[in-house]
Amino acid sequence: MRTEPSEILRFGVFEVDARAGELRKQGKRIKVQEQPFQVLTVLLRRPGEVVTREELRNQNWPPDTFVDFDNSLNTAINKLREALGDSADNPRFIETLPRRGYRFIAAVTGVDGTTREAATGVSAVSPPRSRKIVVTVAVVLLAAGIAGGLVWRARQARHLTEKDTIVLGEFANSTGDPVFDGTLREGLSVQLQQSPFLSLVSEEGIHQTLRMMGQPLNVRLAPEISREVCQRTNSTAVLDGSIALIGTRYDLILKATNCVNGDLLTSTEAQASDKSRVLDALNTAASEMRTKLGESLSTVQKYNIPLEQATTPSLEALQAYSLGSKADAAGDIAAGLAFFERATQIDPNFAMAYLGVAGDSEPGLALENARKAFALRDRVSAREKLIIEEEYPFFVSGDLTKALQICELGARTYPRSSIFHEDLALGLNFLGQYELALKENLKALGLAPYRGVLYRGIVHTNLFLNRPDNAEASAKEAHAKGLEANVTDVLYLIAFYRQDAAEMARQAARARDVAGEKDLMMALQADTAAYSGNLREAREFSRRAADFAEQAGGKELAATYRAISALREALFGNPAIAQQIVAPKVRSSMRDLDYAAALAFVYARDAKRAETLADGLGKAFPEDTIARFNYLPTLHAKAALLRANPQEALHSLEAAAPYELGLPANSLYNWPNLYPVYVRGEAYLAAHQGREAAAEFQKILDHRGLVLNEPIGVLAHLQLGRAYVLQGDTPKARAAYQDFLALWRDADPDIPILQQAKAEYAKLR
């Protein structure tokens, strides 16, 4: 008797014994019904080929079988996928081609060890002679280079270049456990972002593209959605994954797909013995994927902190962090803050979650959480450690020299990451190096073209450089791209620069009903009213700005608005009103707020309380560049002028000279610009050095894009007139006084400094 040998076909961790009718996984038999099994054997014998529904019907459903074929075949395919732990949305084995049929996409190995793939798959119904002819012809064609060229191109496509970008899709989760939803994608993102080689399309970029597609921002990034996002962002590949529970084991698969033609570039697979080891398995699969996509083994080994250390061992905490990141990218800061706080509650050692809280909080809470993140910085990846270490000076220590050094290191180490260029621009603005800051913002925009906040930086920096046309052009570019750049306040200031009252009113109206914008717009309108001498109107705007800020939970911001209102009163000659406004105790840990209050006190001639706040600033921020070289020299100089010691004041301000043109305030409301220059001008006036005083006040007028509608911007005209009087230059003095009085032609008549100016001007006639 003759015994027919069994046909064994292997794929992944599975094997099929066609003769015995058995499907086994790692040697263990898996129960599967006869009809699904027969469909599987047909697909396995033709890997990589499209097997039509009609072909499956002819081979597995005889003509005399009276069944609903479509439903029967669909049921068979579903049962197969269930047995294999496969997914229709994110297939590893059986791919559906709508209205055509099915294709087996994994490599199939025969009992003799030969591998059947898409390029070599042969029809199971071809006679042996025909099969030999097909193979022979294929060999000839390969030798001739035709098919060889196709293979070469396919292999080349597997490796990405340093110019390619990747869209990160969602994980298909067939486990039934919602804790994996969004969580594995976040973990994969963290792992891949450790790479200096790979570049992911940002969440802002994905959201912007979804808007263009007419899709909701919370739409699931299924393969068809992520592929279209990939195409629209001119990216190269979509990287998505799947997780399945097979018995007690979790099976993870990552796939990189060419988003133009849908070809599979490469894939990786890893297993976890239980739920607690899923992140380990994801780390293994992601590391292998980095190598397969073309990253060098040396950088994969060097920048490969395990996910449990780089993020958190808690899937629940990682899921909360993921939701926080998505909320931030969508502009919902309040929701982002809540999710980040939830992540820190689940895992008190989650460093990046603390940094997320810091980024979404008011200064006091930001300070506290940035310190926690910094203390845990050894529990993150190398890239995130650099981010924490360069954010720390901005939130906590204030050492801008250190911050810029880390930003430069980060930009060199991760040349495809925009964040280091973005923060480098921020630090350069603090130091007044606006040309360099603009270059860094443009570099960041080149790396993250969908990040709207970068346009805000570009628009603002152009305005600082007295380039309102360039600033407006950049704002229009952001608008044309549909990016939310949050530049309404900057457009208002551009209109102020151009003295365009109608446009200012239009921008103010735009911000009236926008949460998070109307309090800032009210503060700017208060400054504009004061600039024109309408002090009563300015008081009302400041009061409303503070009220709106408090209603939104911004108590510290509200206190800042009140302190600026007090400073304005003191500058205009109302010390009693100023002291009444700023009298409530302020927190010594709030650098900008304490400086505003101290400046208001010192201009209100209350030197004792000003010096108390100044001492607190010095002790609380011993490393802070702005506090040491801008705020404290200005306060000490003004206090010296109260003691009638202008030379001491000038000496104090020597330290501020390299930093005086920078942006001191760490907020959207940059109110304290150029105060060292203004106080130096006052010191020269007190020292009767008219020429030197005139140079300082002229410096303020020459930097209109920096001073804008601050009160010292209009007072500089008056002070310039006084400086010319000291020089004996009556014509220039008269012209400067006239400029001031013209700006205040509709001013409240009872403002003390206006009354003084009119009296001084009368003496020049």
PDB file of C-alpha atoms in Angstrom, residues 478-697:
ATOM      1  CA  ALA A 478      -0.809  80.531   9.077  1.00  0.00           C
ATOM      2  CA  HIS A 479      -4.441  81.437   8.421  1.00  0.00           C
ATOM      3  CA  ALA A 480      -4.219  80.285   4.800  1.00  0.00           C
ATOM      4  CA  LYS A 481      -2.938  76.916   6.015  1.00  0.00           C
ATOM      5  CA  GLY A 482      -5.820  76.644   8.443  1.00  0.00           C
ATOM      6  CA  LEU A 483      -3.494  76.623  11.452  1.00  0.00           C
ATOM      7  CA  GLU A 484      -4.627  77.868  14.835  1.00  0.00           C
ATOM      8  CA  ALA A 485      -1.703  80.180  15.636  1.00  0.00           C
ATOM      9  CA  ASN A 486      -3.480  82.102  18.444  1.00  0.00           C
ATOM     10  CA  VAL A 487      -2.264  85.467  17.134  1.00  0.00           C
ATOM     11  CA  THR A 488      -5.315  87.671  17.737  1.00  0.00           C
ATOM     12  CA  ASP A 489      -3.476  89.665  20.413  1.00  0.00           C
ATOM     13  CA  VAL A 490      -0.425  90.056  18.150  1.00  0.00           C
ATOM     14  CA  LEU A 491      -2.611  91.250  15.260  1.00  0.00           C
ATOM     15  CA  TYR A 492      -4.109  93.791  17.681  1.00  0.00           C
ATOM     16  CA  LEU A 493      -0.606  95.020  18.531  1.00  0.00           C
ATOM     17  CA  ILE A 494       0.363  95.173  14.842  1.00  0.00           C
ATOM     18  CA  ALA A 495      -2.684  97.393  14.306  1.00  0.00           C
ATOM     19  CA  PHE A 496      -1.592  99.534  17.277  1.00  0.00           C
ATOM     20  CA  TYR A 497       1.876  99.853  15.748  1.00  0.00           C
ATOM     21  CA  ARG A 498       0.241 101.106  12.535  1.00  0.00           C
ATOM     22  CA  GLN A 499      -2.189 103.341  14.454  1.00  0.00           C
ATOM     23  CA  ASP A 500      -5.093 101.498  12.802  1.00  0.00           C
ATOM     24  CA  ALA A 501      -7.939 101.986  15.282  1.00  0.00           C
ATOM     25  CA  ALA A 502     -10.519 100.195  13.128  1.00  0.00           C
ATOM     26  CA  GLU A 503      -8.392  97.028  12.901  1.00  0.00           C
ATOM     27  CA  MET A 504      -7.687  97.160  16.634  1.00  0.00           C
ATOM     28  CA  ALA A 505     -11.421  97.233  17.288  1.00  0.00           C
ATOM     29  CA  ARG A 506     -11.966  94.309  14.919  1.00  0.00           C
ATOM     30  CA  GLN A 507      -9.330  92.144  16.610  1.00  0.00           C
ATOM     31  CA  ALA A 508     -10.659  93.065  20.061  1.00  0.00           C
ATOM     32  CA  ALA A 509     -14.143  91.984  18.971  1.00  0.00           C
ATOM     33  CA  ARG A 510     -12.751  88.647  17.717  1.00  0.00           C
ATOM     34  CA  ALA A 511     -11.333  87.872  21.148  1.00  0.00           C
ATOM     35  CA  ARG A 512     -14.409  88.990  23.075  1.00  0.00           C
ATOM     36  CA  ASP A 513     -16.027  85.559  23.351  1.00  0.00           C
ATOM     37  CA  VAL A 514     -12.954  83.330  23.108  1.00  0.00           C
ATOM     38  CA  ALA A 515     -12.033  81.598  26.359  1.00  0.00           C
ATOM     39  CA  GLY A 516      -8.433  82.265  27.290  1.00  0.00           C
ATOM     40  CA  GLU A 517      -8.162  85.318  24.996  1.00  0.00           C
ATOM     41  CA  LYS A 518     -10.599  87.908  26.281  1.00  0.00           C
ATOM     42  CA  ASP A 519      -8.754  88.613  29.542  1.00  0.00           C
ATOM     43  CA  LEU A 520      -5.485  89.184  27.638  1.00  0.00           C
ATOM     44  CA  MET A 521      -7.275  91.418  25.121  1.00  0.00           C
ATOM     45  CA  MET A 522      -8.826  93.415  27.963  1.00  0.00           C
ATOM     46  CA  ALA A 523      -5.354  93.916  29.461  1.00  0.00           C
ATOM     47  CA  LEU A 524      -4.036  95.120  26.091  1.00  0.00           C
ATOM     48  CA  GLN A 525      -6.977  97.488  25.708  1.00  0.00           C
ATOM     49  CA  ALA A 526      -6.205  98.834  29.181  1.00  0.00           C
ATOM     50  CA  ASP A 527      -2.652  99.571  28.055  1.00  0.00           C
ATOM     51  CA  THR A 528      -3.912 101.277  24.884  1.00  0.00           C
ATOM     52  CA  ALA A 529      -6.364 103.426  26.832  1.00  0.00           C
ATOM     53  CA  ALA A 530      -3.602 104.457  29.239  1.00  0.00           C
ATOM     54  CA  TYR A 531      -1.262 105.172  26.301  1.00  0.00           C
ATOM     55  CA  SER A 532      -3.810 107.783  25.182  1.00  0.00           C
ATOM     56  CA  GLY A 533      -4.197 109.173  28.695  1.00  0.00           C
ATOM     57  CA  ASN A 534      -7.663 107.666  29.263  1.00  0.00           C
ATOM     58  CA  LEU A 535      -6.788 106.425  32.724  1.00  0.00           C
ATOM     59  CA  ARG A 536     -10.331 105.898  33.990  1.00  0.00           C
ATOM     60  CA  GLU A 537     -11.089 103.711  30.974  1.00  0.00           C
ATOM     61  CA  ALA A 538      -7.821 101.831  31.535  1.00  0.00           C
ATOM     62  CA  ARG A 539      -8.802 101.103  35.142  1.00  0.00           C
ATOM     63  CA  GLU A 540     -12.083  99.569  33.986  1.00  0.00           C
ATOM     64  CA  PHE A 541     -10.398  97.418  31.341  1.00  0.00           C
ATOM     65  CA  SER A 542      -7.857  96.178  33.911  1.00  0.00           C
ATOM     66  CA  ARG A 543     -10.615  95.370  36.395  1.00  0.00           C
ATOM     67  CA  ARG A 544     -12.517  93.358  33.789  1.00  0.00           C
ATOM     68  CA  ALA A 545      -9.342  91.570  32.646  1.00  0.00           C
ATOM     69  CA  ALA A 546      -8.656  90.512  36.244  1.00  0.00           C
ATOM     70  CA  ASP A 547     -12.264  89.370  36.713  1.00  0.00           C
ATOM     71  CA  PHE A 548     -12.213  87.284  33.518  1.00  0.00           C
ATOM     72  CA  ALA A 549      -8.900  85.721  34.511  1.00  0.00           C
ATOM     73  CA  GLU A 550     -10.247  84.780  37.944  1.00  0.00           C
ATOM     74  CA  GLN A 551     -13.396  83.291  36.438  1.00  0.00           C
ATOM     75  CA  ALA A 552     -11.167  81.081  34.297  1.00  0.00           C
ATOM     76  CA  GLY A 553      -9.194  79.991  37.379  1.00  0.00           C
ATOM     77  CA  GLY A 554      -6.214  82.257  36.731  1.00  0.00           C
ATOM     78  CA  LYS A 555      -5.788  83.866  40.126  1.00  0.00           C
ATOM     79  CA  GLU A 556      -2.101  84.598  39.608  1.00  0.00           C
ATOM     80  CA  LEU A 557      -2.757  86.148  36.202  1.00  0.00           C
ATOM     81  CA  ALA A 558      -5.534  88.269  37.707  1.00  0.00           C
ATOM     82  CA  ALA A 559      -3.121  89.502  40.381  1.00  0.00           C
ATOM     83  CA  THR A 560      -0.631  90.418  37.640  1.00  0.00           C
ATOM     84  CA  TYR A 561      -3.245  92.495  35.798  1.00  0.00           C
ATOM     85  CA  ARG A 562      -3.985  94.371  39.020  1.00  0.00           C
ATOM     86  CA  ALA A 563      -0.284  94.935  39.715  1.00  0.00           C
ATOM     87  CA  ILE A 564       0.198  96.399  36.216  1.00  0.00           C
ATOM     88  CA  SER A 565      -2.777  98.688  36.806  1.00  0.00           C
ATOM     89  CA  ALA A 566      -1.116  99.844  40.015  1.00  0.00           C
ATOM     90  CA  LEU A 567       2.195 100.448  38.222  1.00  0.00           C
ATOM     91  CA  ARG A 568       0.372 102.542  35.618  1.00  0.00           C
ATOM     92  CA  GLU A 569      -1.178 104.691  38.361  1.00  0.00           C
ATOM     93  CA  ALA A 570       2.206 105.203  40.011  1.00  0.00           C
ATOM     94  CA  LEU A 571       3.891 106.156  36.733  1.00  0.00           C
ATOM     95  CA  PHE A 572       1.166 108.720  36.026  1.00  0.00           C
ATOM     96  CA  GLY A 573       1.492 110.284  39.478  1.00  0.00           C
ATOM     97  CA  ASN A 574      -1.204 108.582  41.584  1.00  0.00           C
ATOM     98  CA  PRO A 575       0.852 106.824  44.303  1.00  0.00           C
ATOM     99  CA  ALA A 576      -2.013 106.465  46.765  1.00  0.00           C
ATOM    100  CA  ILE A 577      -4.232 104.709  44.231  1.00  0.00           C
ATOM    101  CA  ALA A 578      -1.315 102.488  43.203  1.00  0.00           C
ATOM    102  CA  GLN A 579      -0.641 101.375  46.768  1.00  0.00           C
ATOM    103  CA  GLN A 580      -4.315 100.663  47.315  1.00  0.00           C
ATOM    104  CA  ILE A 581      -4.499  98.410  44.248  1.00  0.00           C
ATOM    105  CA  VAL A 582      -1.302  96.447  44.895  1.00  0.00           C
ATOM    106  CA  ALA A 583      -1.563  96.339  48.684  1.00  0.00           C
ATOM    107  CA  PRO A 584      -2.767  92.669  48.959  1.00  0.00           C
ATOM    108  CA  LYS A 585       0.122  90.324  49.742  1.00  0.00           C
ATOM    109  CA  VAL A 586       1.619  88.608  46.719  1.00  0.00           C
ATOM    110  CA  ARG A 587       3.498  85.292  46.596  1.00  0.00           C
ATOM    111  CA  SER A 588       7.274  85.487  46.670  1.00  0.00           C
ATOM    112  CA  SER A 589       7.562  82.462  44.337  1.00  0.00           C
ATOM    113  CA  MET A 590       5.923  84.377  41.479  1.00  0.00           C
ATOM    114  CA  ARG A 591       8.791  86.145  39.759  1.00  0.00           C
ATOM    115  CA  ASP A 592       6.937  88.344  37.260  1.00  0.00           C
ATOM    116  CA  LEU A 593       4.079  89.131  39.624  1.00  0.00           C
ATOM    117  CA  ASP A 594       6.413  90.126  42.446  1.00  0.00           C
ATOM    118  CA  TYR A 595       8.411  92.318  40.055  1.00  0.00           C
ATOM    119  CA  ALA A 596       5.249  94.108  38.907  1.00  0.00           C
ATOM    120  CA  ALA A 597       4.217  94.723  42.514  1.00  0.00           C
ATOM    121  CA  ALA A 598       7.721  95.857  43.537  1.00  0.00           C
ATOM    122  CA  LEU A 599       7.942  98.219  40.564  1.00  0.00           C
ATOM    123  CA  ALA A 600       4.526  99.666  41.436  1.00  0.00           C
ATOM    124  CA  PHE A 601       5.625 100.204  45.046  1.00  0.00           C
ATOM    125  CA  VAL A 602       8.917 101.845  44.141  1.00  0.00           C
ATOM    126  CA  TYR A 603       7.232 104.239  41.679  1.00  0.00           C
ATOM    127  CA  ALA A 604       4.626 104.941  44.371  1.00  0.00           C
ATOM    128  CA  ARG A 605       7.602 105.936  46.579  1.00  0.00           C
ATOM    129  CA  ASP A 606       7.043 103.035  49.010  1.00  0.00           C
ATOM    130  CA  ALA A 607      10.686 101.949  49.080  1.00  0.00           C
ATOM    131  CA  LYS A 608      10.315  99.645  52.089  1.00  0.00           C
ATOM    132  CA  ARG A 609       7.783  97.297  50.529  1.00  0.00           C
ATOM    133  CA  ALA A 610       9.569  97.447  47.186  1.00  0.00           C
ATOM    134  CA  GLU A 611      12.856  96.418  48.786  1.00  0.00           C
ATOM    135  CA  THR A 612      11.143  93.605  50.708  1.00  0.00           C
ATOM    136  CA  LEU A 613       9.833  92.167  47.445  1.00  0.00           C
ATOM    137  CA  ALA A 614      13.196  92.693  45.750  1.00  0.00           C
ATOM    138  CA  ASP A 615      14.954  90.790  48.524  1.00  0.00           C
ATOM    139  CA  GLY A 616      12.442  87.974  48.137  1.00  0.00           C
ATOM    140  CA  LEU A 617      13.089  87.854  44.398  1.00  0.00           C
ATOM    141  CA  GLY A 618      16.822  87.587  44.928  1.00  0.00           C
ATOM    142  CA  LYS A 619      16.479  84.751  47.440  1.00  0.00           C
ATOM    143  CA  ALA A 620      13.826  82.822  45.529  1.00  0.00           C
ATOM    144  CA  PHE A 621      15.594  83.047  42.145  1.00  0.00           C
ATOM    145  CA  PRO A 622      19.364  83.113  42.760  1.00  0.00           C
ATOM    146  CA  GLU A 623      20.165  81.602  39.316  1.00  0.00           C
ATOM    147  CA  ASP A 624      17.479  83.373  37.312  1.00  0.00           C
ATOM    148  CA  THR A 625      18.985  85.384  34.442  1.00  0.00           C
ATOM    149  CA  ILE A 626      16.037  87.781  34.126  1.00  0.00           C
ATOM    150  CA  ALA A 627      15.755  88.360  37.877  1.00  0.00           C
ATOM    151  CA  ARG A 628      19.497  88.931  38.298  1.00  0.00           C
ATOM    152  CA  PHE A 629      20.174  91.020  35.218  1.00  0.00           C
ATOM    153  CA  ASN A 630      16.901  92.799  34.483  1.00  0.00           C
ATOM    154  CA  TYR A 631      14.443  92.942  37.376  1.00  0.00           C
ATOM    155  CA  LEU A 632      16.721  93.431  40.368  1.00  0.00           C
ATOM    156  CA  PRO A 633      19.050  96.023  38.749  1.00  0.00           C
ATOM    157  CA  THR A 634      15.969  98.041  37.724  1.00  0.00           C
ATOM    158  CA  LEU A 635      14.426  97.901  41.202  1.00  0.00           C
ATOM    159  CA  HIS A 636      17.709  98.751  42.932  1.00  0.00           C
ATOM    160  CA  ALA A 637      18.296 101.636  40.522  1.00  0.00           C
ATOM    161  CA  LYS A 638      14.845 103.121  41.073  1.00  0.00           C
ATOM    162  CA  ALA A 639      15.261 102.747  44.841  1.00  0.00           C
ATOM    163  CA  ALA A 640      18.587 104.609  44.579  1.00  0.00           C
ATOM    164  CA  LEU A 641      16.810 107.438  42.749  1.00  0.00           C
ATOM    165  CA  LEU A 642      14.367 107.689  45.656  1.00  0.00           C
ATOM    166  CA  ARG A 643      17.433 108.263  47.816  1.00  0.00           C
ATOM    167  CA  ALA A 644      18.586 110.945  45.357  1.00  0.00           C
ATOM    168  CA  ASN A 645      21.620 108.903  44.319  1.00  0.00           C
ATOM    169  CA  PRO A 646      21.630 108.751  40.499  1.00  0.00           C
ATOM    170  CA  GLN A 647      25.216 107.489  40.262  1.00  0.00           C
ATOM    171  CA  GLU A 648      24.341 104.457  42.366  1.00  0.00           C
ATOM    172  CA  ALA A 649      21.346 103.886  40.087  1.00  0.00           C
ATOM    173  CA  LEU A 650      23.521 104.015  36.993  1.00  0.00           C
ATOM    174  CA  HIS A 651      25.991 101.626  38.556  1.00  0.00           C
ATOM    175  CA  SER A 652      23.194  99.143  39.378  1.00  0.00           C
ATOM    176  CA  LEU A 653      21.980  99.221  35.790  1.00  0.00           C
ATOM    177  CA  GLU A 654      25.366  98.339  34.293  1.00  0.00           C
ATOM    178  CA  ALA A 655      24.556  94.641  34.768  1.00  0.00           C
ATOM    179  CA  ALA A 656      21.315  95.036  32.803  1.00  0.00           C
ATOM    180  CA  ALA A 657      22.861  96.501  29.638  1.00  0.00           C
ATOM    181  CA  PRO A 658      23.331  93.162  27.756  1.00  0.00           C
ATOM    182  CA  TYR A 659      19.776  92.047  28.591  1.00  0.00           C
ATOM    183  CA  GLU A 660      17.723  95.254  28.554  1.00  0.00           C
ATOM    184  CA  LEU A 661      16.170  94.715  25.098  1.00  0.00           C
ATOM    185  CA  GLY A 662      14.974  91.194  25.903  1.00  0.00           C
ATOM    186  CA  LEU A 663      11.495  89.913  26.765  1.00  0.00           C
ATOM    187  CA  PRO A 664      11.437  89.468  30.543  1.00  0.00           C
ATOM    188  CA  ALA A 665       7.940  88.113  31.221  1.00  0.00           C
ATOM    189  CA  ASN A 666       7.393  84.378  30.832  1.00  0.00           C
ATOM    190  CA  SER A 667       3.831  84.776  29.551  1.00  0.00           C
ATOM    191  CA  LEU A 668       1.779  85.961  26.578  1.00  0.00           C
ATOM    192  CA  TYR A 669       1.426  89.349  28.308  1.00  0.00           C
ATOM    193  CA  ASN A 670       4.865  90.928  27.876  1.00  0.00           C
ATOM    194  CA  TRP A 671       4.353  94.105  29.867  1.00  0.00           C
ATOM    195  CA  PRO A 672       7.812  94.852  31.441  1.00  0.00           C
ATOM    196  CA  ASN A 673       9.842  95.435  28.260  1.00  0.00           C
ATOM    197  CA  LEU A 674      12.559  98.139  28.325  1.00  0.00           C
ATOM    198  CA  TYR A 675      12.131  99.240  31.959  1.00  0.00           C
ATOM    199  CA  PRO A 676      15.919  99.135  32.564  1.00  0.00           C
ATOM    200  CA  VAL A 677      16.283 101.617  29.697  1.00  0.00           C
ATOM    201  CA  TYR A 678      13.550 103.876  31.065  1.00  0.00           C
ATOM    202  CA  VAL A 679      14.979 103.929  34.607  1.00  0.00           C
ATOM    203  CA  ARG A 680      18.482 104.586  33.232  1.00  0.00           C
ATOM    204  CA  GLY A 681      17.058 107.567  31.369  1.00  0.00           C
ATOM    205  CA  GLU A 682      15.516 108.806  34.618  1.00  0.00           C
ATOM    206  CA  ALA A 683      18.882 108.381  36.365  1.00  0.00           C
ATOM    207  CA  TYR A 684      20.628 110.474  33.707  1.00  0.00           C
ATOM    208  CA  LEU A 685      17.956 113.158  34.110  1.00  0.00           C
ATOM    209  CA  ALA A 686      18.517 113.158  37.875  1.00  0.00           C
ATOM    210  CA  ALA A 687      22.269 113.456  37.220  1.00  0.00           C
ATOM    211  CA  HIS A 688      21.585 116.384  34.821  1.00  0.00           C
ATOM    212  CA  GLN A 689      23.141 114.495  31.914  1.00  0.00           C
ATOM    213  CA  GLY A 690      20.684 115.546  29.230  1.00  0.00           C
ATOM    214  CA  ARG A 691      22.443 114.063  26.211  1.00  0.00           C
ATOM    215  CA  GLU A 692      22.769 110.619  27.809  1.00  0.00           C
ATOM    216  CA  ALA A 693      19.157 110.753  29.043  1.00  0.00           C
ATOM    217  CA  ALA A 694      17.917 111.664  25.561  1.00  0.00           C
ATOM    218  CA  ALA A 695      19.742 108.647  24.097  1.00  0.00           C
ATOM    219  CA  GLU A 696      17.963 106.275  26.493  1.00  0.00           C
ATOM    220  CA  PHE A 697      14.472 107.655  25.846  1.00  0.00           C
TER     221      PHE A 697
END
